[in-house]
Short mmCIF file of C-alpha atoms in Angstrom, two decimals:
data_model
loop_
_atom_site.label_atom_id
_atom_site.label_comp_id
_atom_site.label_asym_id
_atom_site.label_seq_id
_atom_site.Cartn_x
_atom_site.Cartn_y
_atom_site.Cartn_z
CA UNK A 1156 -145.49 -33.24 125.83
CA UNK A 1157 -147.33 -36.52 126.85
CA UNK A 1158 -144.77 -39.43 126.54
CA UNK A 1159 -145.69 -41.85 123.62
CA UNK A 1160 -142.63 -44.19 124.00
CA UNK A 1161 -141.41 -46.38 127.09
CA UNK A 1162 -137.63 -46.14 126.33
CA UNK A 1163 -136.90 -48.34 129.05
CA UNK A 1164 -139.21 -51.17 127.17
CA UNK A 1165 -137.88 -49.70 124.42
CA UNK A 1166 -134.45 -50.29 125.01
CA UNK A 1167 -134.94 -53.85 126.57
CA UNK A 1168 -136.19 -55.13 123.65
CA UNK A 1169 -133.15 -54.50 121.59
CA UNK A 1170 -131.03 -56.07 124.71
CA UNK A 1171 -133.41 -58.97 124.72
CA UNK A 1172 -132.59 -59.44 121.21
CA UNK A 1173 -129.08 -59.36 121.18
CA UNK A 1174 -129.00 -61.49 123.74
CA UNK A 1175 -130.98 -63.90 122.22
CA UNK A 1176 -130.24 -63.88 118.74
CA UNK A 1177 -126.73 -61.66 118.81
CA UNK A 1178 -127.99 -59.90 116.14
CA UNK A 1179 -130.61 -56.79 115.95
CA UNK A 1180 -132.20 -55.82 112.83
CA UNK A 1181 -130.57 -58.23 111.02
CA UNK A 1182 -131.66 -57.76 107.42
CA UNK A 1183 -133.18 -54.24 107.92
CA UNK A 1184 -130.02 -52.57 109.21
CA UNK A 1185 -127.69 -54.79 107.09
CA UNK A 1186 -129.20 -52.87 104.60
CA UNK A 1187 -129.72 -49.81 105.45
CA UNK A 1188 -126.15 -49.89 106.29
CA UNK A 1189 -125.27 -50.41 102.87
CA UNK A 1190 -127.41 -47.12 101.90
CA UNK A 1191 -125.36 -45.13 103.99
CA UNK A 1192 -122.45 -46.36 102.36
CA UNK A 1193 -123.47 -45.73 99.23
CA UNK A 1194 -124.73 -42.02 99.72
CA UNK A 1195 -121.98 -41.07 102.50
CA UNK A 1196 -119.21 -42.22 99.21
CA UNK A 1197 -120.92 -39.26 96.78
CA UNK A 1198 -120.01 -36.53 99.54
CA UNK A 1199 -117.11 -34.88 98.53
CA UNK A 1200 -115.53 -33.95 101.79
CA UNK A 1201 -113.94 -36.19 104.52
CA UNK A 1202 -114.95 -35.16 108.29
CA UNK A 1203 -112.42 -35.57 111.31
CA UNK A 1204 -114.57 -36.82 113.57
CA UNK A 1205 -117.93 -39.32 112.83
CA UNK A 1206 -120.81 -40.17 115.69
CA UNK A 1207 -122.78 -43.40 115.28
CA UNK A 1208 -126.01 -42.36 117.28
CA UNK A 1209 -127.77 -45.53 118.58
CA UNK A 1210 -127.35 -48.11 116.17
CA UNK A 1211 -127.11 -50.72 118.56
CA UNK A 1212 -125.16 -52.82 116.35
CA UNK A 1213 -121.90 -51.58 114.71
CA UNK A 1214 -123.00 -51.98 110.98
CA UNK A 1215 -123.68 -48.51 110.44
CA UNK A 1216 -120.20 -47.52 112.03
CA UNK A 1217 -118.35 -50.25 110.22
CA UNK A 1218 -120.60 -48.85 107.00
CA UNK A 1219 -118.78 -45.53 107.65
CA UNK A 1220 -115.40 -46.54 108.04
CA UNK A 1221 -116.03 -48.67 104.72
CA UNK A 1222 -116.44 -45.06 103.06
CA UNK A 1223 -112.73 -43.64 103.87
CA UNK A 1224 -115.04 -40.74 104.76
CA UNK A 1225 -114.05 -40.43 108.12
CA UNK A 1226 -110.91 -39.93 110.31
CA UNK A 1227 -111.98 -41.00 113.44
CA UNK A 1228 -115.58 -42.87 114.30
CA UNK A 1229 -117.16 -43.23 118.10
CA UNK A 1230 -120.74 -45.04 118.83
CA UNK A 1231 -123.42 -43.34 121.16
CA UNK A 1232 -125.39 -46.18 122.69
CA UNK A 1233 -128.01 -46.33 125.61
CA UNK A 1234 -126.12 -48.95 127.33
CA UNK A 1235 -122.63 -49.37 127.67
CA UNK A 1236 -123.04 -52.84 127.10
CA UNK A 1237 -124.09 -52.17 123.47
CA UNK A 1238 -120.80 -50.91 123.20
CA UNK A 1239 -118.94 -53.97 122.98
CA UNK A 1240 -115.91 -52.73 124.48
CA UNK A 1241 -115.81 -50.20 120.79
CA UNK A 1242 -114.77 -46.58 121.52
CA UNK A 1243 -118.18 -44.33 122.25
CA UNK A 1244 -120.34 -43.04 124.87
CA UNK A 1245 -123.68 -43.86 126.91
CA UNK A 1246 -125.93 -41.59 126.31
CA UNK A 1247 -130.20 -41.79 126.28
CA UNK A 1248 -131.96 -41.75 122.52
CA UNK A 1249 -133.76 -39.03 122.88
CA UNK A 1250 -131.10 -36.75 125.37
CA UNK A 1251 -127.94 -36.75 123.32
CA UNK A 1252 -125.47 -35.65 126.47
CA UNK A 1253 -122.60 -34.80 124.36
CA UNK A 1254 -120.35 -31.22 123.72
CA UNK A 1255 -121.53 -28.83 121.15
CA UNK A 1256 -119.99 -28.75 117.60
CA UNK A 1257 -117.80 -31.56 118.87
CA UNK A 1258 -118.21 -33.93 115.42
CA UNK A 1259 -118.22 -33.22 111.85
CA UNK A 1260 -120.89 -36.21 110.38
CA UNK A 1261 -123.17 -37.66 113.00
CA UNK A 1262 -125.29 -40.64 111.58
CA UNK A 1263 -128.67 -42.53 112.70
CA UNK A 1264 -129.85 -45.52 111.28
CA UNK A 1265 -133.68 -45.99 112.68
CA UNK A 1266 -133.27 -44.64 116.32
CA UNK A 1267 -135.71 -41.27 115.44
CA UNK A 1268 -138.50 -43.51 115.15
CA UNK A 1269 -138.56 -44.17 118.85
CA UNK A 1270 -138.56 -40.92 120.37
CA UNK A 1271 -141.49 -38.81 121.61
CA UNK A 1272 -139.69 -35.20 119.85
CA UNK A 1273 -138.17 -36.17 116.37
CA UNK A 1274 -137.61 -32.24 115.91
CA UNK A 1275 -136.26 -31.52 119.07
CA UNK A 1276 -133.43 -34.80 118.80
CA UNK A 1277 -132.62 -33.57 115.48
CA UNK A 1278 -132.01 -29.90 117.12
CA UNK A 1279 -130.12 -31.59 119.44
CA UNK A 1280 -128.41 -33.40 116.80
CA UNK A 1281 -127.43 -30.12 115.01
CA UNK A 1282 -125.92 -28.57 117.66
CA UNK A 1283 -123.61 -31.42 118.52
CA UNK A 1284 -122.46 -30.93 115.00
CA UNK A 1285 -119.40 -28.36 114.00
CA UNK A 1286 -120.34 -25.48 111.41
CA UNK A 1287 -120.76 -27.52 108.00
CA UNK A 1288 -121.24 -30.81 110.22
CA UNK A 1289 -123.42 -33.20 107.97
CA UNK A 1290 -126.19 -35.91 109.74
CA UNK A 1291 -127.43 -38.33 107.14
CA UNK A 1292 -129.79 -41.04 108.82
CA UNK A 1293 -133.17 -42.78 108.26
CA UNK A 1294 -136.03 -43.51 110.33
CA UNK A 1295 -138.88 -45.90 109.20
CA UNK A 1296 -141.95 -43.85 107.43
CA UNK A 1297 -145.57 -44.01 106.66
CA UNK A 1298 -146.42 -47.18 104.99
CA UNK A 1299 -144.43 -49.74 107.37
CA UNK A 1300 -146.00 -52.27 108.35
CA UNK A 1301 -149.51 -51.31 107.07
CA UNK A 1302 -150.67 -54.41 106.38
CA UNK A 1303 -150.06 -55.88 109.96
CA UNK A 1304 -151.54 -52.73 111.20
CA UNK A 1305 -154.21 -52.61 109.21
CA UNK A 1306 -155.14 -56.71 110.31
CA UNK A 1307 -154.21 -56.42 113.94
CA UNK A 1308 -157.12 -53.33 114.13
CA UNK A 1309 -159.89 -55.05 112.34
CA UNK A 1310 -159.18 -58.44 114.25
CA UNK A 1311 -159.33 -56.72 117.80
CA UNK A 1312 -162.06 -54.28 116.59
CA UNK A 1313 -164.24 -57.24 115.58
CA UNK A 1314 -162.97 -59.76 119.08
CA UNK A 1315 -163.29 -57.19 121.47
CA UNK A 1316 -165.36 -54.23 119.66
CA UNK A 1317 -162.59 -52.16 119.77
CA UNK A 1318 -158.86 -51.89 118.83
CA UNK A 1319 -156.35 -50.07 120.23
CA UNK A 1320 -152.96 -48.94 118.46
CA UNK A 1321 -149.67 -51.53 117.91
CA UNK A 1322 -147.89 -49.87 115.42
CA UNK A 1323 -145.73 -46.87 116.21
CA UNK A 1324 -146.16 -43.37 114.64
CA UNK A 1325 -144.79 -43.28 111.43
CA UNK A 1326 -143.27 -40.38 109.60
CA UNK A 1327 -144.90 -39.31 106.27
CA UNK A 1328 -142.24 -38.56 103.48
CA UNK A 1329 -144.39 -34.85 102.90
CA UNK A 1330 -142.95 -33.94 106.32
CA UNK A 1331 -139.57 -35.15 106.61
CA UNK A 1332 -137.92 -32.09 105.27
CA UNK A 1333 -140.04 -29.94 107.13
CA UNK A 1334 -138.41 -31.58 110.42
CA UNK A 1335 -134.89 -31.19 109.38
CA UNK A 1336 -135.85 -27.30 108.56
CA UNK A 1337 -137.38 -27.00 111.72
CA UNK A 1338 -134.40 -28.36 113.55
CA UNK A 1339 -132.37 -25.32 111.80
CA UNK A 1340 -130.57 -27.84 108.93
CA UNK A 1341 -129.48 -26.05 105.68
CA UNK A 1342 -129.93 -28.12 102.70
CA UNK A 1343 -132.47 -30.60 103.80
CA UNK A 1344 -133.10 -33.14 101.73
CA UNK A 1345 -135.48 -35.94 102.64
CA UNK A 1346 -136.81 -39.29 100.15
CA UNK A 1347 -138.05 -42.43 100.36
CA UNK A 1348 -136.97 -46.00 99.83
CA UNK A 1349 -139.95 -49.18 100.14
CA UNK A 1350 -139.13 -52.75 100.51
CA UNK A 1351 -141.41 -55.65 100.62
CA UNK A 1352 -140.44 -58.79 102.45
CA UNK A 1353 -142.32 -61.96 102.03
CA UNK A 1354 -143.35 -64.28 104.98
CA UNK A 1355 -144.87 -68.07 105.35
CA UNK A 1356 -147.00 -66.39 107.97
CA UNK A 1357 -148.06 -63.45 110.06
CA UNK A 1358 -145.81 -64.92 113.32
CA UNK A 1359 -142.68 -65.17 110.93
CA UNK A 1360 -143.05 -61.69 110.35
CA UNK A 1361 -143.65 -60.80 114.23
CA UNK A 1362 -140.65 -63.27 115.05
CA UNK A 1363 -138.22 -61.32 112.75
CA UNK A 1364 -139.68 -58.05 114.47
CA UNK A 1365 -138.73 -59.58 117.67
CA UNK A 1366 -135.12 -60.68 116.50
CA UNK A 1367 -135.07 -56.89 115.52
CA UNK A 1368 -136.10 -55.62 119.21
CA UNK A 1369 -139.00 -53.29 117.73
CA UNK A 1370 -142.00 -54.77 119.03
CA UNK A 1371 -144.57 -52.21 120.49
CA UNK A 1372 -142.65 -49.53 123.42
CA UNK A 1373 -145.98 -47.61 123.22
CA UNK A 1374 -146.55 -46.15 126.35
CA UNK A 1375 -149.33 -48.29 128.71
CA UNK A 1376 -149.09 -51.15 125.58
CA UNK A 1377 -150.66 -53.95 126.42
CA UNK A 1378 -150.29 -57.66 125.30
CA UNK A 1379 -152.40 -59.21 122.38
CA UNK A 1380 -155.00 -61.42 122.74
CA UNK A 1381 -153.58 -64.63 121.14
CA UNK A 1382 -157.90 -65.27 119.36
CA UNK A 1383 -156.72 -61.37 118.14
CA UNK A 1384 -153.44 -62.81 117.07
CA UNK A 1385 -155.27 -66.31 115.40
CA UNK A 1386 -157.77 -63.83 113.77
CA UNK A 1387 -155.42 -61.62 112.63
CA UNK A 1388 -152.81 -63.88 111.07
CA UNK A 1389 -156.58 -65.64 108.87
CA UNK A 1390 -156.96 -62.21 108.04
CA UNK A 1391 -153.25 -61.23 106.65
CA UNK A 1392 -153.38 -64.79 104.77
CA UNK A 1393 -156.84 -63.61 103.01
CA UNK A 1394 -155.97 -59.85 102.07
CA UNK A 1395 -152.07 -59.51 101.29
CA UNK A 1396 -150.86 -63.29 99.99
CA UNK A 1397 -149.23 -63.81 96.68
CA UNK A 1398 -150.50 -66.70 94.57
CA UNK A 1399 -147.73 -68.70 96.52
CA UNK A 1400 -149.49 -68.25 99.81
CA UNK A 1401 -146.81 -66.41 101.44
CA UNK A 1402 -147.88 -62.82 102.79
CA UNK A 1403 -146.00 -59.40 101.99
CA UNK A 1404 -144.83 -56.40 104.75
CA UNK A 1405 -143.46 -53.25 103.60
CA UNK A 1406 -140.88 -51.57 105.22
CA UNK A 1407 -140.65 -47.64 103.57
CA UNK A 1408 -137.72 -45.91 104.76
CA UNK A 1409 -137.32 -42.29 105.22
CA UNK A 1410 -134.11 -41.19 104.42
CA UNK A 1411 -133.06 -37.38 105.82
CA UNK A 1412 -129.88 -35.48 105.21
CA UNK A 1413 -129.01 -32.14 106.55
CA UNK A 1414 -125.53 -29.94 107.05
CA UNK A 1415 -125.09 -27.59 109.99
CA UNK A 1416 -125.05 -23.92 108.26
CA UNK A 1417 -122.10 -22.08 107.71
CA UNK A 1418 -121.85 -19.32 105.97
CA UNK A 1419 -119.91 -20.81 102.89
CA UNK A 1420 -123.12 -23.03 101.87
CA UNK A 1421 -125.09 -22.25 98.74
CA UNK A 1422 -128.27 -20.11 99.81
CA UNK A 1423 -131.57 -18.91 97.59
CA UNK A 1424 -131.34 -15.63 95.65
CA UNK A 1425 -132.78 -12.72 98.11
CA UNK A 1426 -136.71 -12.67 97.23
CA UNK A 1427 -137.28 -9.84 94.43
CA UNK A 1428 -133.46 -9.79 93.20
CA UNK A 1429 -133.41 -11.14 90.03
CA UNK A 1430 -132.59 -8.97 86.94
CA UNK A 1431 -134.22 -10.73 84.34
CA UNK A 1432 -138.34 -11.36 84.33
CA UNK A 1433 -139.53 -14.94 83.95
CA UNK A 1434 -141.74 -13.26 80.93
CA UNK A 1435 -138.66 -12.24 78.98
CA UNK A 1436 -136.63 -15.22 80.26
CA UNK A 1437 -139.34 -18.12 78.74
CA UNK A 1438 -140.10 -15.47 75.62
CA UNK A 1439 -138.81 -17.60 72.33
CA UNK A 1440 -138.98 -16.21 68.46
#
């Protein structure tokens, strides 16, 4: 497979950032931290051991110890620095080098969306769960950012006659469960969540994307033009401002859960063994 991401860029932005700002996805993560509160606390179970893959921050591990959910929590980060002296484990984002079945709930809060194989991170994600393990993480999804992509390609298509891709791939909600399936999962369940975020301007947007450390880690990415940038941020102010004259972004988050099978987990009825037809069963007086 042909790379698509740098990780090394990818991974110095989000050290740029904290070192800049001490924060990294401020308002993004805060928030998607609080999601993973709120759906880890309707799992009726507790798990031993939790795994915090790559969150950079430690909001989504402090979201899981909010829970109670968990007896014992360790962070996976690229750099040990990004560790902060909490208990975890260097490790790349897209080669988890950790035991099999050695945690019972492993979470990820946006760190799919920057690897070249989502299905083959989530297999590896799987198998470094125990028998009945549970992963519950997002990953941003088709629909982010569309209206900075959509500007950025008709300003440098117009500039320079033609335009050349800034926005990462995006998973589409249609094909979220598919990858958890594919990964070997039971009980995949995959939605959606949108949020738009108003902005004075195009370069407040692109500044908070920068305090965030997810500017482009494209493979052979290239700067933009700053007439591209002027013409796109005229463009953004004509085709997505409110009557205010501040612009919208929308962030959609895909949000995936998955258990590790074991062989107490509910499972479909055998193809052709039901007793009853679905003529007889829907038949009314």
């Amino acid at each position: 497979m042909d790379a698509i991401f740098d990780q090394t860029r990818a991974l110095a932005h989000k050290m740029r950032a904290l070192a800049q700002t001490g924060r990294h996805g401020d308002f993004l993560m805060r928030a998607a931290s609080a999601e993973l509160a709120e759906r880890l606390s309707t799992v009726s179970r507790d798990f031993d051991r939790a795994i915090v893959l790559h969150g950079f921050v430690d909001e989504a591990a402090r979201a899981v110890a909010l829970t109670g959910k968990a007896g014992s929590i360790e962070r996976v980060e690229a750099n040990s620095a990004l560790l902060d002296g909490a208990p975890g484990a260097v490790s790349p984002v897209d080669h988890l080098a950790l035991p099999p079945e050695s945690a019972d709930l492993a979470v990820s809060l946006y760190a799919l969306g920057e690897v070249d194989d989502v299905p083959g991170t989530l297999i590896q994600i799987r198998r470094l769960l125990r028998p009945d393990g549970l992963f519950l993480g997002c990953l941003a999804g088709a629909g982010t950012l569309k209206e900075l992509r959509e500007v950025l390609l008709a300003a440098e298509a117009e500039i320079t006659g033609g335009a050349a891709s800034r926005v990462h791939p995006l998973v589409d909600i249609r094909d979220a469960g598919g990858l958890l399936q594919r990964a070997g999962f039971a009980l995949p369940v995959a939605d959606i969540e949108e949020t738009t975020v108003r902005y004075d301007t195009m370069f407040d947007l692109m500044r908070d994307l920068r305090a965030m450390g997810v500017t482009s880690s494209l493979v052979g990415a290239r700067p933009v033009r700053r007439a591209v940038l002027v013409r796109a941020a005229g463009l953004y102010a004509e085709r997505f401002a409110d009557s205010d004259g501040r612009i919208r972004a929308t962030f959609a988050t895909v949000w995936l859960s998955g258990w590790a099978p074991h062989g107490s987990q509910q499972k479909p009825a055998r193809r052709g063994s039901a007793t009853v037809s679905l003529a007889k069963a829907l038949k009314t007086d």
